[in-house]
Structure formats: C-alpha cells, structure tokens
mmCIF file of C-alpha atoms in Angstrom:
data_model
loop_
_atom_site.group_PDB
_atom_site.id
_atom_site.type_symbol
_atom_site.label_atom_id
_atom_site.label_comp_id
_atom_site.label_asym_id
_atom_site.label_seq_id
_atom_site.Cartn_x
_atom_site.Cartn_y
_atom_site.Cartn_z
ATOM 1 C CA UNK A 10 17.253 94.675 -353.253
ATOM 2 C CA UNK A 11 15.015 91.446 -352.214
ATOM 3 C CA UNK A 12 12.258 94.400 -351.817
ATOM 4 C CA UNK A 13 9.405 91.981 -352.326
ATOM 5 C CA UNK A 14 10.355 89.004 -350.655
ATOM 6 C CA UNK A 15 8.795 88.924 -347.451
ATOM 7 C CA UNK A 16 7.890 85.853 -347.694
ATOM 8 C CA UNK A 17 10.758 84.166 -348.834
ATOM 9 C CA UNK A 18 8.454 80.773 -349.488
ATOM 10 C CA UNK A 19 5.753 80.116 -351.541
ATOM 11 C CA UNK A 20 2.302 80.852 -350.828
ATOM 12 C CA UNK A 21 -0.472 79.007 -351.900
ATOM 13 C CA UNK A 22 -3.369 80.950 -353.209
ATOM 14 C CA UNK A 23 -6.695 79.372 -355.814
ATOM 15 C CA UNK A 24 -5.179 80.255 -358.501
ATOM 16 C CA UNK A 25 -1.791 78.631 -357.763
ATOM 17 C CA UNK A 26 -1.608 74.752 -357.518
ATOM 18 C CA UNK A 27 1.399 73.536 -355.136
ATOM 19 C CA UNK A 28 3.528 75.406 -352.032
ATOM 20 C CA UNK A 29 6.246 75.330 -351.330
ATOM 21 C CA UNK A 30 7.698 73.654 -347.752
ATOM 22 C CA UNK A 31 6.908 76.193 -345.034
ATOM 23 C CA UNK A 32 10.196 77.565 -343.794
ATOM 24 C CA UNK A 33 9.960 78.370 -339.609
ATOM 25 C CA UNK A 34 11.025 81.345 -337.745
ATOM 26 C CA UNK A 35 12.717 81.348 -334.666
ATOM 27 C CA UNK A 36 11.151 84.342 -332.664
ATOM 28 C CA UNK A 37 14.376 85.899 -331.315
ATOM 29 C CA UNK A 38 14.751 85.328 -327.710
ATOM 30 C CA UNK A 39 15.294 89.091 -326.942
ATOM 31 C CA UNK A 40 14.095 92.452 -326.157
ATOM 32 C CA UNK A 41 11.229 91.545 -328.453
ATOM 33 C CA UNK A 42 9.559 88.457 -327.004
ATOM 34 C CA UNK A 43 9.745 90.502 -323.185
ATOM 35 C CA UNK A 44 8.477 93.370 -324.342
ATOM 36 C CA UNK A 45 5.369 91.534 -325.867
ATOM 37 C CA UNK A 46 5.079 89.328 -322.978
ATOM 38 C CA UNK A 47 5.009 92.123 -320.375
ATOM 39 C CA UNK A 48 2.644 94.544 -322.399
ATOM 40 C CA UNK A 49 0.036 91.567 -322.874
ATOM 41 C CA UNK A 50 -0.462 92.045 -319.028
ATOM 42 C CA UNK A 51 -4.303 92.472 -318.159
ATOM 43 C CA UNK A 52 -5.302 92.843 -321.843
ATOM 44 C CA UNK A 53 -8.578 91.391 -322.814
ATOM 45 C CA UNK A 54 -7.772 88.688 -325.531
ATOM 46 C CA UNK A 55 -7.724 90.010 -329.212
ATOM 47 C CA UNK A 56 -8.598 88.022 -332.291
ATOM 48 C CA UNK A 57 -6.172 89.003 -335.461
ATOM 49 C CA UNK A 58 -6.572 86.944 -338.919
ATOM 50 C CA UNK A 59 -3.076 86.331 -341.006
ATOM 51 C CA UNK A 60 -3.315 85.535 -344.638
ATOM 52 C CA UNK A 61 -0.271 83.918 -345.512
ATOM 53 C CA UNK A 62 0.803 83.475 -342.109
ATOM 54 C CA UNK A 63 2.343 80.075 -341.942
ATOM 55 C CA UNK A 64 5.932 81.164 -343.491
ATOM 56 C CA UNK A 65 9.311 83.164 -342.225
ATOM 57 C CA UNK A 66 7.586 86.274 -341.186
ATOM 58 C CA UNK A 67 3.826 85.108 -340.752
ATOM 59 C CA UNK A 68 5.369 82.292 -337.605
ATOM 60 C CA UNK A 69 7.077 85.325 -336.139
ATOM 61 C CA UNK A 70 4.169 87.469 -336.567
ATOM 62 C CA UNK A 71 1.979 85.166 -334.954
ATOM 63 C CA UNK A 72 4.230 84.101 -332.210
ATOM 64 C CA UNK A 73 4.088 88.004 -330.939
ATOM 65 C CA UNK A 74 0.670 88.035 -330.944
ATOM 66 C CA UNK A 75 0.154 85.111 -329.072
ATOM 67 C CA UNK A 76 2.529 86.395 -326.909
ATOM 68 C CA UNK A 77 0.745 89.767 -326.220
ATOM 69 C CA UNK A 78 -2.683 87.296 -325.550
ATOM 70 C CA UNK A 79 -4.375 87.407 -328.858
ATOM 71 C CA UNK A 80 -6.095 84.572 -330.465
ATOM 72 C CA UNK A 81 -4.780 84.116 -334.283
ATOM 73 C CA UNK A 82 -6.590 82.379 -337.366
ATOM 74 C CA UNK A 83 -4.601 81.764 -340.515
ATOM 75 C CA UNK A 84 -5.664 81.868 -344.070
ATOM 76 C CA UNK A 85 -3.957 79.266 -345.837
ATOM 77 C CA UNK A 86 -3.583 76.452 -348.131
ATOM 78 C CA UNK A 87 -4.663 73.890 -346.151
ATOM 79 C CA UNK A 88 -7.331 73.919 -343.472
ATOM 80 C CA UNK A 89 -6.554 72.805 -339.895
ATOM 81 C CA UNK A 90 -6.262 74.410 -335.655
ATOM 82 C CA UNK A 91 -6.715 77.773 -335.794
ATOM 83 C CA UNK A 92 -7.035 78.012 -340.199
ATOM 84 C CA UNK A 93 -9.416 78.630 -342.807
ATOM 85 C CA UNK A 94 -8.580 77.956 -346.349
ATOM 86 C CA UNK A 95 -8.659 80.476 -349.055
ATOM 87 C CA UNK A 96 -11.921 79.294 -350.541
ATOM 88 C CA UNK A 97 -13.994 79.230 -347.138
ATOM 89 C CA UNK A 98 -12.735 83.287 -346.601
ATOM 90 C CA UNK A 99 -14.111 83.666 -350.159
ATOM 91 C CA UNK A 100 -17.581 81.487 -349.213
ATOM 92 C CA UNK A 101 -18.010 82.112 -345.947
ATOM 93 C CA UNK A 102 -16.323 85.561 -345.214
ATOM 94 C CA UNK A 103 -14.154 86.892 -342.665
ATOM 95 C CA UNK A 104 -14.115 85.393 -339.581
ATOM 96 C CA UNK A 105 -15.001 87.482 -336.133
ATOM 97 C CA UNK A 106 -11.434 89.663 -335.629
ATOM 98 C CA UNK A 107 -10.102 92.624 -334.258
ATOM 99 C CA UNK A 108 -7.151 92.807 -336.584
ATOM 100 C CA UNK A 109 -6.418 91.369 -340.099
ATOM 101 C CA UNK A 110 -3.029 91.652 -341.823
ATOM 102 C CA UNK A 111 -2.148 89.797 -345.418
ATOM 103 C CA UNK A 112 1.532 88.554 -345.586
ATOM 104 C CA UNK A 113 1.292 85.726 -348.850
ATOM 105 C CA UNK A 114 3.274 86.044 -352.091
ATOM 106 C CA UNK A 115 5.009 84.041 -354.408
ATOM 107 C CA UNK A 116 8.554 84.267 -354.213
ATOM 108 C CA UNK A 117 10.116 86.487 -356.677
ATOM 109 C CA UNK A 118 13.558 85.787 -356.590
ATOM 110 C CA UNK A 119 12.983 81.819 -356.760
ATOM 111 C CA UNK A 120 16.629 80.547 -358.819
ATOM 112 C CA UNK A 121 14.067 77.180 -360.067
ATOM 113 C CA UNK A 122 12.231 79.301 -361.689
ATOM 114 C CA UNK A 123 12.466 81.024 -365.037
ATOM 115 C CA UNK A 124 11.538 84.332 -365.036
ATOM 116 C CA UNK A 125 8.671 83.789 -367.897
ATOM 117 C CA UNK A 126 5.302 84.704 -368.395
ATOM 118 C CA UNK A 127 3.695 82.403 -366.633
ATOM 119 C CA UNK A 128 5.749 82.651 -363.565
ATOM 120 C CA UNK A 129 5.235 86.704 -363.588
ATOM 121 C CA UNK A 130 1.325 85.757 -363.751
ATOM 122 C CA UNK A 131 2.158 84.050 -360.396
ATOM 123 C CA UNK A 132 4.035 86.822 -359.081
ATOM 124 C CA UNK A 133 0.980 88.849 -359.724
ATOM 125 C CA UNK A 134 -1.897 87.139 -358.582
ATOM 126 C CA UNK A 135 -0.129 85.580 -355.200
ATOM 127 C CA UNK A 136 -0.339 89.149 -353.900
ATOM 128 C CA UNK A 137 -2.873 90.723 -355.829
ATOM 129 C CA UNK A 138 -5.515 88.100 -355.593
ATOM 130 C CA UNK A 139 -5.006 87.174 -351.882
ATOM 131 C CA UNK A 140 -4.864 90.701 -351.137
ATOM 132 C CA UNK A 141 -8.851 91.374 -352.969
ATOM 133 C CA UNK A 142 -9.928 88.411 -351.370
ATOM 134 C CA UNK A 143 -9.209 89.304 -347.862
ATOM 135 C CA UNK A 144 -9.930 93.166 -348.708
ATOM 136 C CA UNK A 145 -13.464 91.990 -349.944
ATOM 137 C CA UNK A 146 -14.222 89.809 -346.803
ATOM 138 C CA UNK A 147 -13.087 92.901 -344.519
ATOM 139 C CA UNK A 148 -15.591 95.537 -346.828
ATOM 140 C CA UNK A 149 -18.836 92.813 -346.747
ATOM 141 C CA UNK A 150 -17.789 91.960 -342.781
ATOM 142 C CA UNK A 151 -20.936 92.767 -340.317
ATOM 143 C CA UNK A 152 -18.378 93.921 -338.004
ATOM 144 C CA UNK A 153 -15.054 94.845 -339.642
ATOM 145 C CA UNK A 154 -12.016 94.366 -337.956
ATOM 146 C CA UNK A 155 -10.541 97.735 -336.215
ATOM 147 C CA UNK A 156 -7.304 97.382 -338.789
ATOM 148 C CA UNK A 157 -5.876 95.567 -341.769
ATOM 149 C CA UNK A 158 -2.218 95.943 -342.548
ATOM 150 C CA UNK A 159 -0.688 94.723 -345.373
ATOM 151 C CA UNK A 160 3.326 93.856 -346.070
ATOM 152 C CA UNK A 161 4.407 94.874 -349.388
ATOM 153 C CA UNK A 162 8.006 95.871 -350.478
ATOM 154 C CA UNK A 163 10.679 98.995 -350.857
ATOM 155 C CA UNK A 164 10.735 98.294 -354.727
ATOM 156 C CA UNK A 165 7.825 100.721 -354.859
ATOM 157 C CA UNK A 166 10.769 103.459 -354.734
ATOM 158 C CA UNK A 167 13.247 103.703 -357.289
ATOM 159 C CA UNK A 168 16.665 102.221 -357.523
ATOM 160 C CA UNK A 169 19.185 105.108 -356.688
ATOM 161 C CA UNK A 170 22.735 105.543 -355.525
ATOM 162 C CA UNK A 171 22.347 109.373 -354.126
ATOM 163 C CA UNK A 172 18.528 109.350 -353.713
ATOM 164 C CA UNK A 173 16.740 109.250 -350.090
ATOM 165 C CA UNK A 174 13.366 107.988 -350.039
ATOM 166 C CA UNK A 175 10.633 108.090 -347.043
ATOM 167 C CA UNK A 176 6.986 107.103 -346.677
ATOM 168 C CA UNK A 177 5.940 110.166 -348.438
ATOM 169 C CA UNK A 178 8.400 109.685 -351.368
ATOM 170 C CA UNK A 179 7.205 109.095 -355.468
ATOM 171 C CA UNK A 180 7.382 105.942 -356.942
ATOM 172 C CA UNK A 181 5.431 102.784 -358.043
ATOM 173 C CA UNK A 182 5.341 103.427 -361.458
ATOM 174 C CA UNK A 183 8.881 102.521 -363.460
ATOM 175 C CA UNK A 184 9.532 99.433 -363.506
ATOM 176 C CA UNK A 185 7.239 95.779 -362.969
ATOM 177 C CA UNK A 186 8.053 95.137 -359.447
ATOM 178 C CA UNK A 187 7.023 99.427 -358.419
ATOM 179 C CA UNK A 188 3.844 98.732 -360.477
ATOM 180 C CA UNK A 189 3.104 95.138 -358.899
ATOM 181 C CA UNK A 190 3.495 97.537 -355.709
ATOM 182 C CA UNK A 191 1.178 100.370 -356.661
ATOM 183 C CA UNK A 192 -1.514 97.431 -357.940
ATOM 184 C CA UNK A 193 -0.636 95.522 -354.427
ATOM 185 C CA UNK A 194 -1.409 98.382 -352.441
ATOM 186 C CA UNK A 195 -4.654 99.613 -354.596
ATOM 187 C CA UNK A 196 -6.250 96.206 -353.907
ATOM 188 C CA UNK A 197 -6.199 96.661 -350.070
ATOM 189 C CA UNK A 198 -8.166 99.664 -350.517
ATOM 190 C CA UNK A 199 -11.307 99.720 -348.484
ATOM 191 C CA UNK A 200 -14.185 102.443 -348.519
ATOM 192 C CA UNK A 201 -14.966 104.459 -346.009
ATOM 193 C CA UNK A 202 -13.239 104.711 -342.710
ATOM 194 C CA UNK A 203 -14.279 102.559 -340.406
ATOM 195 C CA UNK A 204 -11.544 99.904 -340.641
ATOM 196 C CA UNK A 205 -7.676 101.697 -340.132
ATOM 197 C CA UNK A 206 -5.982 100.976 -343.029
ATOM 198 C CA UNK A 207 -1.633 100.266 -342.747
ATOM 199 C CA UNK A 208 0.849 99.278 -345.446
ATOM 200 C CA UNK A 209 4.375 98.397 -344.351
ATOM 201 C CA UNK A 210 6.923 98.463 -347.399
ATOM 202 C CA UNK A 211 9.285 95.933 -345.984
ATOM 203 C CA UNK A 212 13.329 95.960 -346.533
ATOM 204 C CA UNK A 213 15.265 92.850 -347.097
ATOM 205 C CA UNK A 214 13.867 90.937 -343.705
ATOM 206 C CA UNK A 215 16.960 89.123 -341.611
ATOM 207 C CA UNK A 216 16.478 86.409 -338.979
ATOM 208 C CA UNK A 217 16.978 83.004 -337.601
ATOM 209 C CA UNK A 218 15.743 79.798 -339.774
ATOM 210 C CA UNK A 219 14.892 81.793 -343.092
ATOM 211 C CA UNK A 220 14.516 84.854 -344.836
ATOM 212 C CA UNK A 221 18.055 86.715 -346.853
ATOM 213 C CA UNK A 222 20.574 85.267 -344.516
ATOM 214 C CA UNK A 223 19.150 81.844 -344.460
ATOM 215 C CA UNK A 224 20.740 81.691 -348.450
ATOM 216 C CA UNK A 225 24.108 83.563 -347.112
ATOM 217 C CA UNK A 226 25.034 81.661 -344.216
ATOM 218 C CA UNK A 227 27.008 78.264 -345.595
ATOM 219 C CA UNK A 228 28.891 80.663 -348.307
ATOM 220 C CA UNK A 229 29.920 83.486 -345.663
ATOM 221 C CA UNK A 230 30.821 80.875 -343.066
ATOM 222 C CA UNK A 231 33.009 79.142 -345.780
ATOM 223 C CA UNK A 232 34.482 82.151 -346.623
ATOM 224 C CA UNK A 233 33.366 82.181 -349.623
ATOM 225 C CA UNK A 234 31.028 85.105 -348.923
ATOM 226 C CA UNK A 235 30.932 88.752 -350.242
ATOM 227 C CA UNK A 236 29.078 91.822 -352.111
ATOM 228 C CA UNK A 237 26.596 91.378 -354.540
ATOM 229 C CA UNK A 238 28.160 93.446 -357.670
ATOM 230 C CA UNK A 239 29.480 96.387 -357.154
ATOM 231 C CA UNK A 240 28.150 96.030 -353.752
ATOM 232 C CA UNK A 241 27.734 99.940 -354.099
ATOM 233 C CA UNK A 242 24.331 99.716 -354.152
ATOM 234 C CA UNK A 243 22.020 100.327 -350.607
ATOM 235 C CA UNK A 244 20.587 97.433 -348.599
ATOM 236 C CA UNK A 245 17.706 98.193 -346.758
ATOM 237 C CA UNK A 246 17.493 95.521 -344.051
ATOM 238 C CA UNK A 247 15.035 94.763 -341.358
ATOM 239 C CA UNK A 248 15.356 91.909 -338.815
ATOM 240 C CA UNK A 249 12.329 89.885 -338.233
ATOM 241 C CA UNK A 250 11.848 90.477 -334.952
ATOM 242 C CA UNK A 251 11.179 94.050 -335.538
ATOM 243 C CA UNK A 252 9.011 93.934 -338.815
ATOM 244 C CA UNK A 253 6.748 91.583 -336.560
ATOM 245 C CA UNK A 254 6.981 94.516 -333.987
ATOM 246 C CA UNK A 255 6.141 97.275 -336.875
ATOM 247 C CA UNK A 256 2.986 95.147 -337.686
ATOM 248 C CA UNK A 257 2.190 94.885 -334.425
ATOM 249 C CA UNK A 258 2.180 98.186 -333.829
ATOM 250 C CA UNK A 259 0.375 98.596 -336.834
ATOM 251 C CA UNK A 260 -2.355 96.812 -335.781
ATOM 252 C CA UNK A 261 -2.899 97.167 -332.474
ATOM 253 C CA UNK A 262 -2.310 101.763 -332.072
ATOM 254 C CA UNK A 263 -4.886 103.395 -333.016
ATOM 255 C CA UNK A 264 -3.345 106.285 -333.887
ATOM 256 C CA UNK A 265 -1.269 104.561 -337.086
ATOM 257 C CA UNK A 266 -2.420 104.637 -340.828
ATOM 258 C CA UNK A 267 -0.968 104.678 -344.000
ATOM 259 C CA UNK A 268 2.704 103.909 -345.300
ATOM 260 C CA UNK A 269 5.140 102.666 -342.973
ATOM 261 C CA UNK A 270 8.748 101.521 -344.282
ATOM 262 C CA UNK A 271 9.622 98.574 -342.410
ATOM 263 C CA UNK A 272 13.408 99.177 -342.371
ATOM 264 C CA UNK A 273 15.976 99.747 -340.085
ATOM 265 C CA UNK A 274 17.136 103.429 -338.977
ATOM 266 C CA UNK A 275 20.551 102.232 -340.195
ATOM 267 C CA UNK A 276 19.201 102.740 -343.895
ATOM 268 C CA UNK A 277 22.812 103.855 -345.588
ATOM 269 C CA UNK A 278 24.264 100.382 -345.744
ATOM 270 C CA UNK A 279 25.281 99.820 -348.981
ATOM 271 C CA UNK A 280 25.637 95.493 -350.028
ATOM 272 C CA UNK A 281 29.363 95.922 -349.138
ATOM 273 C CA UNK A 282 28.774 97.359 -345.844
ATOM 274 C CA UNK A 283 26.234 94.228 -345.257
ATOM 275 C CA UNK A 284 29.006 91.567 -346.375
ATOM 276 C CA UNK A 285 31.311 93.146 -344.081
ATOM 277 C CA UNK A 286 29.349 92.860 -341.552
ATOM 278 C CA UNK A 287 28.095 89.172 -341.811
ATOM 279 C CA UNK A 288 31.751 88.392 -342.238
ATOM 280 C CA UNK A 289 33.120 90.207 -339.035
ATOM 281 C CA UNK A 290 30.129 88.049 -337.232
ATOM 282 C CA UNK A 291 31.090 84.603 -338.616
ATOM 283 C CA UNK A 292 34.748 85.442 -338.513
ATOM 284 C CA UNK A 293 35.142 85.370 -342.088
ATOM 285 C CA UNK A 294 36.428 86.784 -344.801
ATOM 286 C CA UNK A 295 33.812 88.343 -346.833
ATOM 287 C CA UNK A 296 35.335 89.705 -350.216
ATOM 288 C CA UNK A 297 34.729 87.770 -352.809
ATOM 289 C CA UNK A 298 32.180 89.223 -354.877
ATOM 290 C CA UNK A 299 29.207 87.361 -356.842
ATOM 291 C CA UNK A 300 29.419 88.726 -360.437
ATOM 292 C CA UNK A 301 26.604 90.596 -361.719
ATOM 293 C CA UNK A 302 27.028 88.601 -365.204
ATOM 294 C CA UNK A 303 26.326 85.567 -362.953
ATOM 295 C CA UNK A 304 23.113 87.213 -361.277
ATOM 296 C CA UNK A 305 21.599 88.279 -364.511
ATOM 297 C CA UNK A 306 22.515 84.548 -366.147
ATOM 298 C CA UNK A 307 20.309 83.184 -362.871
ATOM 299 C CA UNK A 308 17.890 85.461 -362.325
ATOM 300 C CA UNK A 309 17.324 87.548 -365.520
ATOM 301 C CA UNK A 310 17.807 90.761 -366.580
ATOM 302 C CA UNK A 311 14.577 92.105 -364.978
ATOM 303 C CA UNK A 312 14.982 90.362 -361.369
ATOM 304 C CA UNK A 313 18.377 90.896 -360.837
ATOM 305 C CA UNK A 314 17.927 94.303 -360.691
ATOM 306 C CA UNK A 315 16.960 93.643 -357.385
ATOM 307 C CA UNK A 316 19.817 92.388 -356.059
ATOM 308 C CA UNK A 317 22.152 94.476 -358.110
ATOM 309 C CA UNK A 318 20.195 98.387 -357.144
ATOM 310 C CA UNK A 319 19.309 98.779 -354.250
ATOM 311 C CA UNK A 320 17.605 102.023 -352.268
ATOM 312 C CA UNK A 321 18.411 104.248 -349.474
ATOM 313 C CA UNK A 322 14.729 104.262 -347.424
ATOM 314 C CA UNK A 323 14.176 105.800 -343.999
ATOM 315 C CA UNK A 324 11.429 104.398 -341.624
ATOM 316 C CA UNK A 325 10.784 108.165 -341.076
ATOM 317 C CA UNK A 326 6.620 108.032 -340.404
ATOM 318 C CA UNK A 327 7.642 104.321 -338.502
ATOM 319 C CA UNK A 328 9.286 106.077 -335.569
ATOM 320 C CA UNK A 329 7.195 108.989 -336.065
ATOM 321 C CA UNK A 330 4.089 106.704 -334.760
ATOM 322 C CA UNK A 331 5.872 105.656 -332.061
ATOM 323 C CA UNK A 332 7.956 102.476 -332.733
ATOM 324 C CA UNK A 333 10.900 101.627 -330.839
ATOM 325 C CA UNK A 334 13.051 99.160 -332.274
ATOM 326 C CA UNK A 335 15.036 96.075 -330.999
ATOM 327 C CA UNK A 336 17.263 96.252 -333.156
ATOM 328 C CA UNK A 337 18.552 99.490 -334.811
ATOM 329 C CA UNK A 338 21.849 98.629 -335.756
ATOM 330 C CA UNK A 339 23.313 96.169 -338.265
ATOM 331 C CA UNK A 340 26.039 94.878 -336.425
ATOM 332 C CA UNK A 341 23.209 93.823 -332.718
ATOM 333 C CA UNK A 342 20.523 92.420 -335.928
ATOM 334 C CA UNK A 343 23.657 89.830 -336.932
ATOM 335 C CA UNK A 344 25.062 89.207 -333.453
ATOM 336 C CA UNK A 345 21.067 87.653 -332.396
ATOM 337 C CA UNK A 346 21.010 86.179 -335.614
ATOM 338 C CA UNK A 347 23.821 84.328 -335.755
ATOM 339 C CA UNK A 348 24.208 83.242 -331.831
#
C-alpha cells in the first residue's frame, strides 16, 4: 500500500524532462523539532547532501538537520542556495559531506498518468538512475562521506493478509514494484567499507501539507471518506516527522547499517482501522468504501495492487539500533496532523 511513494511529487532527474510543483512539509511542531534542537547542542557543524530533497519528505528531512546544526546541499533540478544540479554531481562529483542520503522518484501512483510503458521507464530510472549517479560520486569521492542512506519502499515484501515481515524477511522478487526495489537497492551498493551503508523501506508516510493524507483530507472531512476495498488489507504508516528521525539516525549513529523499515510499531492496522481513525479525528463518518473496480479503472490492474494489498511490516532492526519514536501510535500521528 503506497509502498513506494515517498516522494509523493515528481522528481526531476536527466533523463526526465519536467517536475512536478514541489509540495512543502510542515516539520511538526513537536517532540521532534525539540529533540533535534536540544541534541544539536555543542556539535561541530555537519555537511549532509540530499538528492531529491526539495519535496514532502526531503523539506522535513532537511529542516531536522538544520535543526541539529548541519549544513545541507540539495541535488536537484534546478541549481540555486545551497543546490547542485544533477549534471554538475555527474561532472563535477560529490561535493565535501559527512552524510549523503537519496530521496527522488517519480511518483508511482500519479491518477494523470497511464500506467504504460513509457511511464514505467520513468518509474524506473527516477530511482534507479539518481540512485547510480549519487552512488558513483560517493565510490570516486577523495573523501567519502561517513554514510549514505537511501529511502526505498515496503513493496519489497509481499502482499499478505496473515504474513509478518521484518528487515530480515524474503522478498523483492514477485512482482514489478519488489523488483524495482531489489534493482533500487543494488544500485546504492558501494565497495568496500569505508562509507556506512543504510536503506530505509518506508511505509505509507503521513504528515502536514502532503504525502497520503494530503489526498484524504477534503473526502474524510466531507464525510465522504472510508476503506480502500475490502479495507482488510494492512497499512503500514509512518508519520513524517519520524521517517526524517529514522534517517537521521541513520546517518548520523555509527553503529547503524543495513535495512531499516521505516514504519510505525503500530504495524497491524489494516486500511479499515486507518479510515476509522482519520474519521474519529475529523469527526466524521468514515464508511463509505472506494470500490476496488474503481481503483483498478484509475490506476490499473498492476498499481492498484498497492492500494488494494497491503503488508504487515515491523520496524524490528529500527528500534533495535536505538530509535525512539515520536509518534508510535496511529491515533497521536493523526491528532499532530490534523491540529
């Protein structure tokens, strides 16, 4: 369910020709933005780089960091304060950083867009190209960066109404969106060891000013809102501020590697459950259901399938390495959100 959409924009990349509008977070005024103020206390000043930081999760990314004292450049589109552009990381290299993370990708679930060819070859090389590029600067880097995370998505495990997946779980290979995953994740490979390497399969992501809800909210606060479905199938959910916190983490312990879910420990809501819930904080009635024949007609057979399966996934290795989250619970994630 939305298990590649953490970037719920588009990305421009070189081999894609237009973006679209930038969509900004609000950085939830919180637990979170304390927490990262009062631990940037007497730190020396850290320099992370952010491909496809401009959107939903890359402004809420970057507004921690700043918060804990680093400096941040973005790769993007266009060049500007504080940005290089895609080509000058592929002339020039990687610029001087202690931290890189990429975060671009096309939008999968975009209703404008038919789910052809051509749009799956967008899909593809959003993430998979942006992903080598910055991979390639960090391996030919005189001095590397101490990490590079990068964001990918829960569709890596299968769709399952009984099964319980964590970090250490099969998948990646049964479908096009677990095998856009395992390619994803192979192309942020590095050799050696000298740079820690982090991927963080990210769960539908929930917040303020974009992401899942941002589509939900004018339905549900009609009324008109309910379960996707059957709504029996699981919705692993995430709110922003704490997949910002994850990478965070990610980047700056030294102690983290590997896979990381970036879900919530809640990770046995089912749709239904989630409708409920956004209901119950609007005040709304939540029960009318949006007909799978309708999801399929808009999205096609092959992409509604993630909106209409959904899996149960545990951040089990996530609080093993020591993250604490803001916002463990469904019901204090929608309260912020919604305030």
């Amino acid at each position: 369910m939305y298990s590649l959409l953490h970037e719920p924009f588009r990305v421009a990349t070189p081999s894609l020709n237009s973006a679209r509008p930038t969509i900004g977070a609000r950085f939830p005024k919180n637990a979170c933005a304390k927490k990262a103020v009062a631990e940037s206390s007497g730190r020396p000043e850290a320099n992370s780089c952010a491909g496809g930081g401009s959107g939903f999760i890359g402004t809420a990314l970057t507004q921690m960091l700043k918060a804990k004292g680093h400096k941040v450049t973005l790769v993007s589109r266009k060049p500007g304060l504080d940005r290089i552009t895609w080509d000058e990381l592929a002339s020039s290299g990687l610029p001087p950083c202690d931290a890189a993370v990429n975060l671009a990708g096309e939008n999968i679930l975009n209703p404008l867009r038919r789910w052809n060819e051509a749009f799956q070859k967008e899909v593809i090389s959003s993430r998979l190209e942006t992903t080598h590029m910055m991979a390639t600067a960090i391996a030919k880097a005189p001095q590397p960066p101490q990490a590079w995370v990068l964001v990918t998505g829960v569709a890596y495990y299968q769709p399952s109404l009984t099964a319980e997946y964590d970090e250490d779980s099969p998948g990646g290979d049964f479908d096009f969106f677990s095998n856009l995953v395992t390619k994803w994740e192979a192309a942020a490979r590095l050799p050696g060891d000298s740079t820690r390497q982090v991927v963080v399969r990210s769960g539908v992501v929930l917040g303020r000013g974009g992401g899942a809800i941002g589509h939900m909210l004018l339905p549900f606060r009609l009324g008109l809102g309910g379960p996707i479905g059957s709504g029996h199938q699981f919705f692993p959910w995430i709110h922003i501020g704490d997949l910002a916190g994850i990478l965070v983490h990610a980047l700056e312990a030294s102690h983290v590697q590997g896979v990381l879910n970036g879900v919530a420990p809640a990770s046995a809501t089912t749709n239904a459950e989630f409708a409920r819930a956004l209901g119950a904080a609007l005040g709304r009635p939540a029960f009318i259901p949006f007909p799978s024949t309708v999801v399929r007609a808009i999205f096609g057979q092959e992409r509604a399938i993630m909106l209409l399966e959904g899996q149960k996934v545990v951040p089990r290795r996530t609080l093993a390495a020591g993250y604490q989250y803001s916002f463990p619970e469904l019901g204090v994630a929608l309260k912020e959100i919604i305030a």
